[in-house]
Tab-separated table of C-alpha atoms in Angstrom:
chain	number	residue	atom	x	y	z
A	1	UNK	CA	-219.286	-56.631	-0.061
A	2	UNK	CA	-220.428	-60.109	-0.840
A	3	UNK	CA	-223.770	-59.461	-2.446
A	4	UNK	CA	-224.872	-60.968	-5.339
A	5	UNK	CA	-225.643	-58.191	-8.453
A	6	UNK	CA	-226.088	-58.074	-12.045
A	7	UNK	CA	-226.030	-55.533	-14.576
A	8	UNK	CA	-228.441	-53.804	-16.784
A	9	UNK	CA	-226.978	-52.791	-20.180
A	10	UNK	CA	-228.752	-50.540	-22.562
A	11	UNK	CA	-228.098	-51.209	-26.100
A	12	UNK	CA	-229.713	-49.440	-29.168
A	13	UNK	CA	-229.909	-51.105	-32.394
A	14	UNK	CA	-230.553	-48.760	-35.637
A	15	UNK	CA	-230.902	-51.255	-37.996
A	16	UNK	CA	-229.880	-54.919	-38.861
A	17	UNK	CA	-228.869	-54.540	-42.153
A	18	UNK	CA	-226.158	-52.790	-41.691
A	19	UNK	CA	-225.849	-53.808	-37.980
A	20	UNK	CA	-225.526	-50.683	-36.437
A	21	UNK	CA	-224.979	-51.167	-32.540
A	22	UNK	CA	-224.579	-48.329	-29.482
A	23	UNK	CA	-224.273	-49.211	-26.080
A	24	UNK	CA	-225.161	-46.270	-23.403
A	25	UNK	CA	-222.367	-45.275	-21.248
A	26	UNK	CA	-224.789	-45.797	-17.783
A	27	UNK	CA	-226.669	-48.618	-16.533
A	28	UNK	CA	-228.019	-49.897	-13.324
A	29	UNK	CA	-226.290	-52.063	-10.608
A	30	UNK	CA	-228.931	-54.183	-8.972
A	31	UNK	CA	-227.782	-55.802	-5.722
A	32	UNK	CA	-229.547	-58.390	-3.731
A	33	UNK	CA	-230.279	-57.681	-0.232
A	34	UNK	CA	-228.611	-60.698	1.219
A	35	UNK	CA	-225.341	-61.712	1.554
A	36	UNK	CA	-224.438	-64.684	-1.052
A	37	UNK	CA	-223.856	-68.313	0.026
A	38	UNK	CA	-223.491	-71.034	-2.478
A	39	UNK	CA	-224.920	-73.684	0.138
A	40	UNK	CA	-227.654	-75.636	-0.920
A	41	UNK	CA	-229.598	-74.855	2.205
A	42	UNK	CA	-229.746	-71.223	0.897
A	43	UNK	CA	-231.635	-72.137	-2.370
A	44	UNK	CA	-234.854	-70.792	-1.104
A	45	UNK	CA	-233.574	-67.364	-0.030
A	46	UNK	CA	-235.070	-65.449	-3.040
A	47	UNK	CA	-233.250	-62.167	-2.106
A	48	UNK	CA	-229.786	-63.769	-2.037
A	49	UNK	CA	-230.165	-65.354	-5.385
A	50	UNK	CA	-232.129	-63.085	-6.938
A	51	UNK	CA	-231.062	-59.582	-7.921
A	52	UNK	CA	-234.478	-58.337	-9.282
A	53	UNK	CA	-235.520	-55.109	-8.340
A	54	UNK	CA	-239.480	-56.359	-7.927
A	55	UNK	CA	-238.079	-58.900	-5.239
A	56	UNK	CA	-235.490	-57.033	-3.200
A	57	UNK	CA	-237.386	-53.786	-2.771
A	58	UNK	CA	-239.820	-55.596	-0.365
A	59	UNK	CA	-236.923	-56.645	1.347
A	60	UNK	CA	-236.437	-54.681	5.232
A	61	UNK	CA	-232.878	-54.441	4.254
A	62	UNK	CA	-233.406	-52.767	0.857
A	63	UNK	CA	-232.118	-49.113	0.997
A	64	UNK	CA	-233.019	-46.859	-1.890
A	65	UNK	CA	-230.753	-44.663	-4.090
A	66	UNK	CA	-231.333	-41.429	-3.787
A	67	UNK	CA	-228.852	-40.247	-6.201
A	68	UNK	CA	-228.046	-37.315	-4.387
A	69	UNK	CA	-231.481	-35.917	-3.542
A	70	UNK	CA	-230.804	-36.244	0.164
A	71	UNK	CA	-227.626	-34.287	0.015
A	72	UNK	CA	-225.146	-37.543	-0.558
A	73	UNK	CA	-223.389	-38.138	-3.625
A	74	UNK	CA	-224.368	-41.741	-5.049
A	75	UNK	CA	-220.630	-42.523	-5.797
A	76	UNK	CA	-219.076	-40.888	-2.621
A	77	UNK	CA	-221.815	-42.852	-0.568
A	78	UNK	CA	-220.385	-46.220	-2.164
A	79	UNK	CA	-216.354	-45.069	-1.343
A	80	UNK	CA	-217.619	-44.261	2.541
A	81	UNK	CA	-219.477	-46.901	3.077
A	82	UNK	CA	-217.197	-49.713	2.847
A	83	UNK	CA	-214.878	-47.622	5.375
A	84	UNK	CA	-217.506	-47.150	8.078
A	85	UNK	CA	-219.709	-50.262	8.033
A	86	UNK	CA	-218.349	-52.581	5.159
A	87	UNK	CA	-222.129	-52.732	3.702
A	88	UNK	CA	-223.237	-50.900	0.541
A	89	UNK	CA	-225.108	-47.836	1.275
A	90	UNK	CA	-227.753	-48.814	-1.096
A	91	UNK	CA	-228.893	-51.504	-3.097
A	92	UNK	CA	-228.976	-50.210	-6.691
A	93	UNK	CA	-225.678	-48.301	-7.971
A	94	UNK	CA	-225.046	-46.506	-11.087
A	95	UNK	CA	-222.179	-47.814	-13.477
A	96	UNK	CA	-220.236	-44.629	-12.356
A	97	UNK	CA	-220.361	-46.015	-8.700
A	98	UNK	CA	-219.743	-49.423	-9.667
A	99	UNK	CA	-216.285	-48.199	-11.550
A	100	UNK	CA	-215.223	-46.239	-8.391
A	101	UNK	CA	-215.797	-49.252	-6.238
A	102	UNK	CA	-214.066	-51.471	-8.508
A	103	UNK	CA	-211.094	-49.147	-9.044
A	104	UNK	CA	-210.840	-49.370	-4.959
A	105	UNK	CA	-210.573	-53.104	-5.342
A	106	UNK	CA	-207.871	-53.221	-7.810
A	107	UNK	CA	-210.350	-54.421	-10.658
A	108	UNK	CA	-210.362	-52.893	-14.159
A	109	UNK	CA	-214.201	-51.662	-15.237
A	110	UNK	CA	-212.968	-50.846	-18.605
A	111	UNK	CA	-211.944	-54.499	-19.105
A	112	UNK	CA	-215.280	-55.763	-17.904
A	113	UNK	CA	-217.232	-53.422	-20.248
A	114	UNK	CA	-215.170	-54.069	-23.142
A	115	UNK	CA	-216.047	-57.918	-22.595
A	116	UNK	CA	-219.773	-56.508	-22.412
A	117	UNK	CA	-219.705	-54.881	-25.520
A	118	UNK	CA	-218.469	-58.249	-27.600
A	119	UNK	CA	-221.041	-60.353	-25.658
A	120	UNK	CA	-223.759	-57.625	-26.965
A	121	UNK	CA	-222.501	-57.600	-30.483
A	122	UNK	CA	-222.070	-61.274	-30.837
A	123	UNK	CA	-225.622	-62.004	-29.021
A	124	UNK	CA	-226.950	-59.236	-32.114
A	125	UNK	CA	-225.243	-60.965	-34.852
A	126	UNK	CA	-226.630	-64.493	-33.830
A	127	UNK	CA	-230.581	-63.100	-34.574
A	128	UNK	CA	-229.110	-60.774	-37.210
A	129	UNK	CA	-230.659	-63.010	-40.198
A	130	UNK	CA	-234.125	-64.018	-38.870
A	131	UNK	CA	-235.104	-60.314	-37.623
A	132	UNK	CA	-234.185	-59.169	-41.175
A	133	UNK	CA	-236.386	-61.889	-42.404
A	134	UNK	CA	-239.389	-60.796	-40.448
A	135	UNK	CA	-238.890	-57.278	-41.274
A	136	UNK	CA	-239.206	-58.092	-45.104
A	137	UNK	CA	-242.203	-60.037	-44.129
A	138	UNK	CA	-243.845	-57.111	-42.375
A	139	UNK	CA	-243.057	-54.703	-45.697
A	140	UNK	CA	-244.608	-57.596	-47.438
A	141	UNK	CA	-241.372	-56.909	-49.649
A	142	UNK	CA	-239.430	-59.414	-51.743
A	143	UNK	CA	-236.460	-61.136	-50.443
A	144	UNK	CA	-234.233	-59.004	-52.751
A	145	UNK	CA	-235.534	-55.808	-51.209
A	146	UNK	CA	-234.518	-56.840	-47.707
A	147	UNK	CA	-234.027	-54.052	-45.337
A	148	UNK	CA	-234.113	-51.219	-48.286
A	149	UNK	CA	-237.674	-51.897	-48.852
A	150	UNK	CA	-238.846	-48.306	-48.105
A	151	UNK	CA	-240.329	-45.663	-50.537
A	152	UNK	CA	-242.847	-43.444	-50.944
A	153	UNK	CA	-245.407	-45.427	-49.086
A	154	UNK	CA	-243.348	-46.605	-46.616
A	155	UNK	CA	-241.873	-45.918	-43.049
A	156	UNK	CA	-238.494	-44.108	-43.224
A	157	UNK	CA	-235.704	-46.040	-41.787
A	158	UNK	CA	-235.652	-44.139	-38.577
A	159	UNK	CA	-238.968	-45.475	-37.473
A	160	UNK	CA	-237.667	-48.748	-37.001
A	161	UNK	CA	-235.092	-49.435	-34.404
A	162	UNK	CA	-234.595	-51.274	-30.915
A	163	UNK	CA	-233.565	-50.428	-27.358
A	164	UNK	CA	-233.295	-53.445	-25.366
A	165	UNK	CA	-232.089	-54.394	-22.029
A	166	UNK	CA	-229.272	-57.135	-21.909
A	167	UNK	CA	-229.390	-58.801	-18.122
A	168	UNK	CA	-225.563	-59.566	-17.507
A	169	UNK	CA	-223.704	-61.270	-14.652
A	170	UNK	CA	-219.983	-60.888	-14.268
A	171	UNK	CA	-217.945	-63.722	-12.431
A	172	UNK	CA	-214.765	-63.295	-10.230
A	173	UNK	CA	-212.755	-63.550	-13.543
A	174	UNK	CA	-214.746	-60.172	-14.815
A	175	UNK	CA	-216.193	-62.567	-17.479
A	176	UNK	CA	-219.874	-61.611	-18.216
A	177	UNK	CA	-222.729	-64.119	-19.094
A	178	UNK	CA	-226.025	-63.277	-20.620
A	179	UNK	CA	-228.834	-63.677	-18.454
A	180	UNK	CA	-231.182	-62.267	-20.987
A	181	UNK	CA	-232.360	-59.873	-23.274
A	182	UNK	CA	-235.331	-57.671	-22.549
A	183	UNK	CA	-237.081	-56.283	-25.819
A	184	UNK	CA	-239.201	-53.970	-23.611
A	185	UNK	CA	-236.841	-52.864	-21.029
A	186	UNK	CA	-238.483	-50.969	-17.884
A	187	UNK	CA	-238.544	-47.511	-18.422
A	188	UNK	CA	-240.099	-46.313	-15.082
A	189	UNK	CA	-238.550	-44.284	-12.497
A	190	UNK	CA	-238.742	-45.912	-8.685
A	191	UNK	CA	-235.895	-43.726	-7.871
A	192	UNK	CA	-234.176	-40.434	-8.458
A	193	UNK	CA	-231.190	-42.604	-9.932
A	194	UNK	CA	-233.530	-44.483	-12.244
A	195	UNK	CA	-234.910	-40.820	-13.326
A	196	UNK	CA	-231.461	-39.595	-14.193
A	197	UNK	CA	-230.316	-42.367	-16.091
A	198	UNK	CA	-233.412	-43.513	-18.123
A	199	UNK	CA	-234.204	-39.712	-18.758
A	200	UNK	CA	-231.026	-39.408	-20.878
A	201	UNK	CA	-231.088	-42.785	-22.166
A	202	UNK	CA	-234.566	-41.874	-23.606
A	203	UNK	CA	-233.671	-38.390	-25.010
A	204	UNK	CA	-230.179	-39.616	-26.684
A	205	UNK	CA	-231.781	-42.354	-28.120
A	206	UNK	CA	-234.494	-40.420	-29.597
A	207	UNK	CA	-231.644	-37.651	-30.958
A	208	UNK	CA	-229.629	-40.309	-32.419
A	209	UNK	CA	-232.687	-42.128	-33.980
A	210	UNK	CA	-233.192	-38.680	-35.930
A	211	UNK	CA	-237.289	-39.487	-35.497
A	212	UNK	CA	-238.912	-37.453	-38.507
A	213	UNK	CA	-242.820	-35.761	-37.835
A	214	UNK	CA	-245.454	-37.431	-39.613
A	215	UNK	CA	-245.311	-36.390	-43.267
A	216	UNK	CA	-248.942	-34.360	-42.656
A	217	UNK	CA	-246.800	-32.095	-40.249
A	218	UNK	CA	-244.054	-31.393	-42.546
A	219	UNK	CA	-245.535	-30.534	-45.772
A	220	UNK	CA	-246.548	-27.343	-47.029
A	221	UNK	CA	-249.732	-26.490	-47.684
A	222	UNK	CA	-252.021	-23.432	-48.385
A	223	UNK	CA	-255.048	-23.887	-45.607
A	224	UNK	CA	-253.609	-22.010	-42.932
A	225	UNK	CA	-253.823	-23.229	-39.630
A	226	UNK	CA	-256.633	-25.395	-40.361
A	227	UNK	CA	-256.141	-29.124	-40.468
A	228	UNK	CA	-256.043	-30.044	-43.757
A	229	UNK	CA	-257.825	-32.932	-45.168
A	230	UNK	CA	-255.903	-35.995	-46.259
A	231	UNK	CA	-256.663	-35.342	-50.189
A	232	UNK	CA	-255.700	-31.732	-49.629
A	233	UNK	CA	-252.418	-32.796	-47.844
A	234	UNK	CA	-251.284	-35.448	-50.692
A	235	UNK	CA	-252.100	-32.911	-53.351
A	236	UNK	CA	-250.249	-30.276	-51.704
A	237	UNK	CA	-246.850	-31.937	-51.497
A	238	UNK	CA	-244.070	-29.887	-52.953
A	239	UNK	CA	-241.044	-31.627	-55.049
A	240	UNK	CA	-239.199	-31.254	-52.124
A	241	UNK	CA	-241.218	-33.271	-50.323
A	242	UNK	CA	-241.228	-35.851	-52.680
A	243	UNK	CA	-237.663	-36.206	-53.110
A	244	UNK	CA	-237.180	-36.521	-49.091
A	245	UNK	CA	-239.734	-39.405	-49.159
A	246	UNK	CA	-236.960	-41.358	-52.090
A	247	UNK	CA	-235.697	-44.328	-50.910
A	248	UNK	CA	-231.640	-44.896	-50.950
A	249	UNK	CA	-229.944	-44.985	-54.280
A	250	UNK	CA	-229.876	-47.972	-55.666
A	251	UNK	CA	-232.331	-49.676	-52.829
A	252	UNK	CA	-233.819	-51.448	-55.505
A	253	UNK	CA	-230.746	-53.191	-56.419
A	254	UNK	CA	-231.087	-56.789	-57.268
A	255	UNK	CA	-229.242	-58.973	-53.917
A	256	UNK	CA	-226.894	-60.476	-56.523
A	257	UNK	CA	-225.666	-57.079	-57.914
A	258	UNK	CA	-225.053	-56.029	-54.683
A	259	UNK	CA	-223.408	-59.047	-53.376
A	260	UNK	CA	-221.209	-58.956	-56.101
A	261	UNK	CA	-220.446	-55.262	-55.196
A	262	UNK	CA	-219.532	-56.522	-51.573
A	263	UNK	CA	-217.386	-59.050	-52.482
A	264	UNK	CA	-215.319	-56.577	-54.872
A	265	UNK	CA	-215.136	-54.217	-51.778
A	266	UNK	CA	-214.047	-56.695	-49.586
A	267	UNK	CA	-211.420	-58.167	-51.564
A	268	UNK	CA	-209.235	-54.530	-51.393
A	269	UNK	CA	-206.587	-55.222	-48.717
A	270	UNK	CA	-206.207	-51.855	-48.149
A	271	UNK	CA	-209.235	-50.397	-46.711
A	272	UNK	CA	-208.472	-46.651	-48.569
A	273	UNK	CA	-208.194	-48.404	-51.946
A	274	UNK	CA	-211.664	-50.240	-51.028
A	275	UNK	CA	-213.272	-46.573	-50.844
A	276	UNK	CA	-212.399	-46.309	-54.627
A	277	UNK	CA	-215.149	-49.004	-55.462
A	278	UNK	CA	-217.956	-47.179	-53.414
A	279	UNK	CA	-220.816	-46.570	-55.499
A	280	UNK	CA	-223.625	-43.876	-54.472
A	281	UNK	CA	-225.442	-45.932	-52.078
A	282	UNK	CA	-222.473	-46.860	-50.398
A	283	UNK	CA	-221.467	-43.074	-49.676
A	284	UNK	CA	-224.956	-42.230	-48.612
A	285	UNK	CA	-224.668	-45.344	-45.830
A	286	UNK	CA	-221.469	-43.144	-44.749
A	287	UNK	CA	-222.962	-39.927	-44.620
A	288	UNK	CA	-226.401	-41.303	-42.743
A	289	UNK	CA	-223.713	-43.028	-40.187
A	290	UNK	CA	-221.299	-40.189	-39.865
A	291	UNK	CA	-224.582	-37.977	-38.998
A	292	UNK	CA	-225.708	-40.494	-36.469
A	293	UNK	CA	-222.455	-40.625	-34.423
A	294	UNK	CA	-222.604	-36.725	-34.400
A	295	UNK	CA	-225.938	-36.989	-32.506
A	296	UNK	CA	-225.100	-40.086	-30.459
A	297	UNK	CA	-224.937	-38.376	-26.891
A	298	UNK	CA	-224.072	-40.664	-24.085
A	299	UNK	CA	-224.353	-43.735	-26.119
A	300	UNK	CA	-221.195	-45.222	-27.900
A	301	UNK	CA	-220.771	-46.827	-31.272
A	302	UNK	CA	-219.605	-50.552	-30.819
A	303	UNK	CA	-220.352	-51.905	-34.233
A	304	UNK	CA	-219.265	-51.331	-36.960
A	305	UNK	CA	-216.049	-50.270	-35.683
A	306	UNK	CA	-212.411	-50.268	-36.937
A	307	UNK	CA	-211.938	-53.623	-35.879
A	308	UNK	CA	-215.010	-55.122	-36.255
A	309	UNK	CA	-213.507	-57.548	-39.212
A	310	UNK	CA	-213.023	-60.191	-36.559
A	311	UNK	CA	-217.091	-60.668	-36.457
A	312	UNK	CA	-217.464	-61.747	-39.984
A	313	UNK	CA	-216.676	-64.997	-39.038
A	314	UNK	CA	-219.752	-65.273	-37.120
A	315	UNK	CA	-222.104	-63.949	-39.687
A	316	UNK	CA	-223.642	-65.966	-42.347
A	317	UNK	CA	-223.004	-63.929	-45.352
A	318	UNK	CA	-221.529	-60.403	-44.740
A	319	UNK	CA	-224.326	-57.921	-46.567
A	320	UNK	CA	-223.441	-54.931	-48.781
A	321	UNK	CA	-224.226	-52.547	-45.965
A	322	UNK	CA	-222.070	-54.326	-43.233
A	323	UNK	CA	-219.034	-54.303	-45.907
A	324	UNK	CA	-219.320	-51.003	-46.753
A	325	UNK	CA	-219.632	-49.594	-43.204
A	326	UNK	CA	-216.584	-51.971	-41.842
A	327	UNK	CA	-214.519	-50.568	-44.825
A	328	UNK	CA	-214.981	-47.286	-43.911
A	329	UNK	CA	-214.274	-47.615	-40.190
A	330	UNK	CA	-211.144	-49.520	-41.324
A	331	UNK	CA	-209.823	-46.658	-43.445
A	332	UNK	CA	-210.469	-44.014	-40.622
A	333	UNK	CA	-214.349	-43.741	-40.464
A	334	UNK	CA	-215.232	-39.913	-39.488
A	335	UNK	CA	-211.539	-38.351	-39.485
A	336	UNK	CA	-211.675	-39.266	-43.062
A	337	UNK	CA	-214.254	-35.633	-43.240
A	338	UNK	CA	-211.713	-33.749	-41.985
A	339	UNK	CA	-209.916	-31.312	-44.286
A	340	UNK	CA	-206.538	-32.706	-43.694
A	341	UNK	CA	-208.087	-35.984	-45.552
A	342	UNK	CA	-210.597	-34.535	-48.023
A	343	UNK	CA	-208.149	-35.731	-50.877
A	344	UNK	CA	-209.608	-39.333	-50.286
A	345	UNK	CA	-213.142	-38.462	-50.946
A	346	UNK	CA	-214.560	-38.213	-54.142
A	347	UNK	CA	-215.055	-34.620	-54.986
A	348	UNK	CA	-218.717	-34.697	-55.055
A	349	UNK	CA	-219.513	-36.337	-51.429
A	350	UNK	CA	-220.620	-33.204	-49.205
A	351	UNK	CA	-218.014	-32.039	-46.835
A	352	UNK	CA	-218.571	-31.898	-42.963
A	353	UNK	CA	-218.200	-28.055	-41.666
A	354	UNK	CA	-219.580	-28.628	-38.174
A	355	UNK	CA	-217.534	-30.854	-35.886
A	356	UNK	CA	-220.116	-30.206	-32.725
A	357	UNK	CA	-221.322	-33.320	-31.341
A	358	UNK	CA	-224.645	-33.835	-29.461
């Protein structure tokens, strides 16, 4: 329609070692409310050059997206508005509406979104090393322990995750350009569209992360419904509780040893052959990643993947955990848990019996 717009992309990072990245299937398309012009005389027109919702919602031309609350379907409104008045029916769209509009214009939404995924992965690889370093400092752990510095007295890994808001511009060649990454993207619901998208985003993110309740709530104790004292809770922890608090097998392994193991796995030309070099720690990483994939909802895993080897060149050094998951997905990933492929896995690795995704 001739209006400048940007995209709010929601990206969830479960960890940085291994780097596990998911992208949400929906997002927000934010349009300026005045037709774009590249004339220098228009540089002062905020509602032409800025796509911020906070700026454009005050414009007299702004129309809120009711997301069907007024009896009209959002995507249908976008499809019909061009024929009626050559103007957008509203100035904030969902990705579903954008896809429908691009299809009508003969543009490839999937190609654009694949490029955005690539942009997100490269952005996160660029900050992988410094964020890992900050994580280690926060836990007051040694550099050798890194991301595995958890244990009976530490937080579970699911306690540490990030939901980012990537703001992206797309040019006429469908090339995405990163504007900024918001570490605390707004989750306020100023419209029915925002409420629908952000509610599902938060629900799917928490399901994917698999947050565990505080230990005081799931420990068994013998004091009825009365809230136990800290001493009572600590003394009544069962063997099962202590076992679930244990770190991953091999999490105390020196960095040099893990690096040697990673190099051995990476040297295997056939990904299936690489699985023969997986130790207990590797299979724990694989099973945890598979569990996450089965409960990802509207979030799509974009890293690691079967073709993530192309990103190794951007990493200073590929960590043990990153190598393990890369080789796992190159070998077939979750499909290897299927009954027809069970012979590929060690006999002691638990078999998956439920394939229903959440």
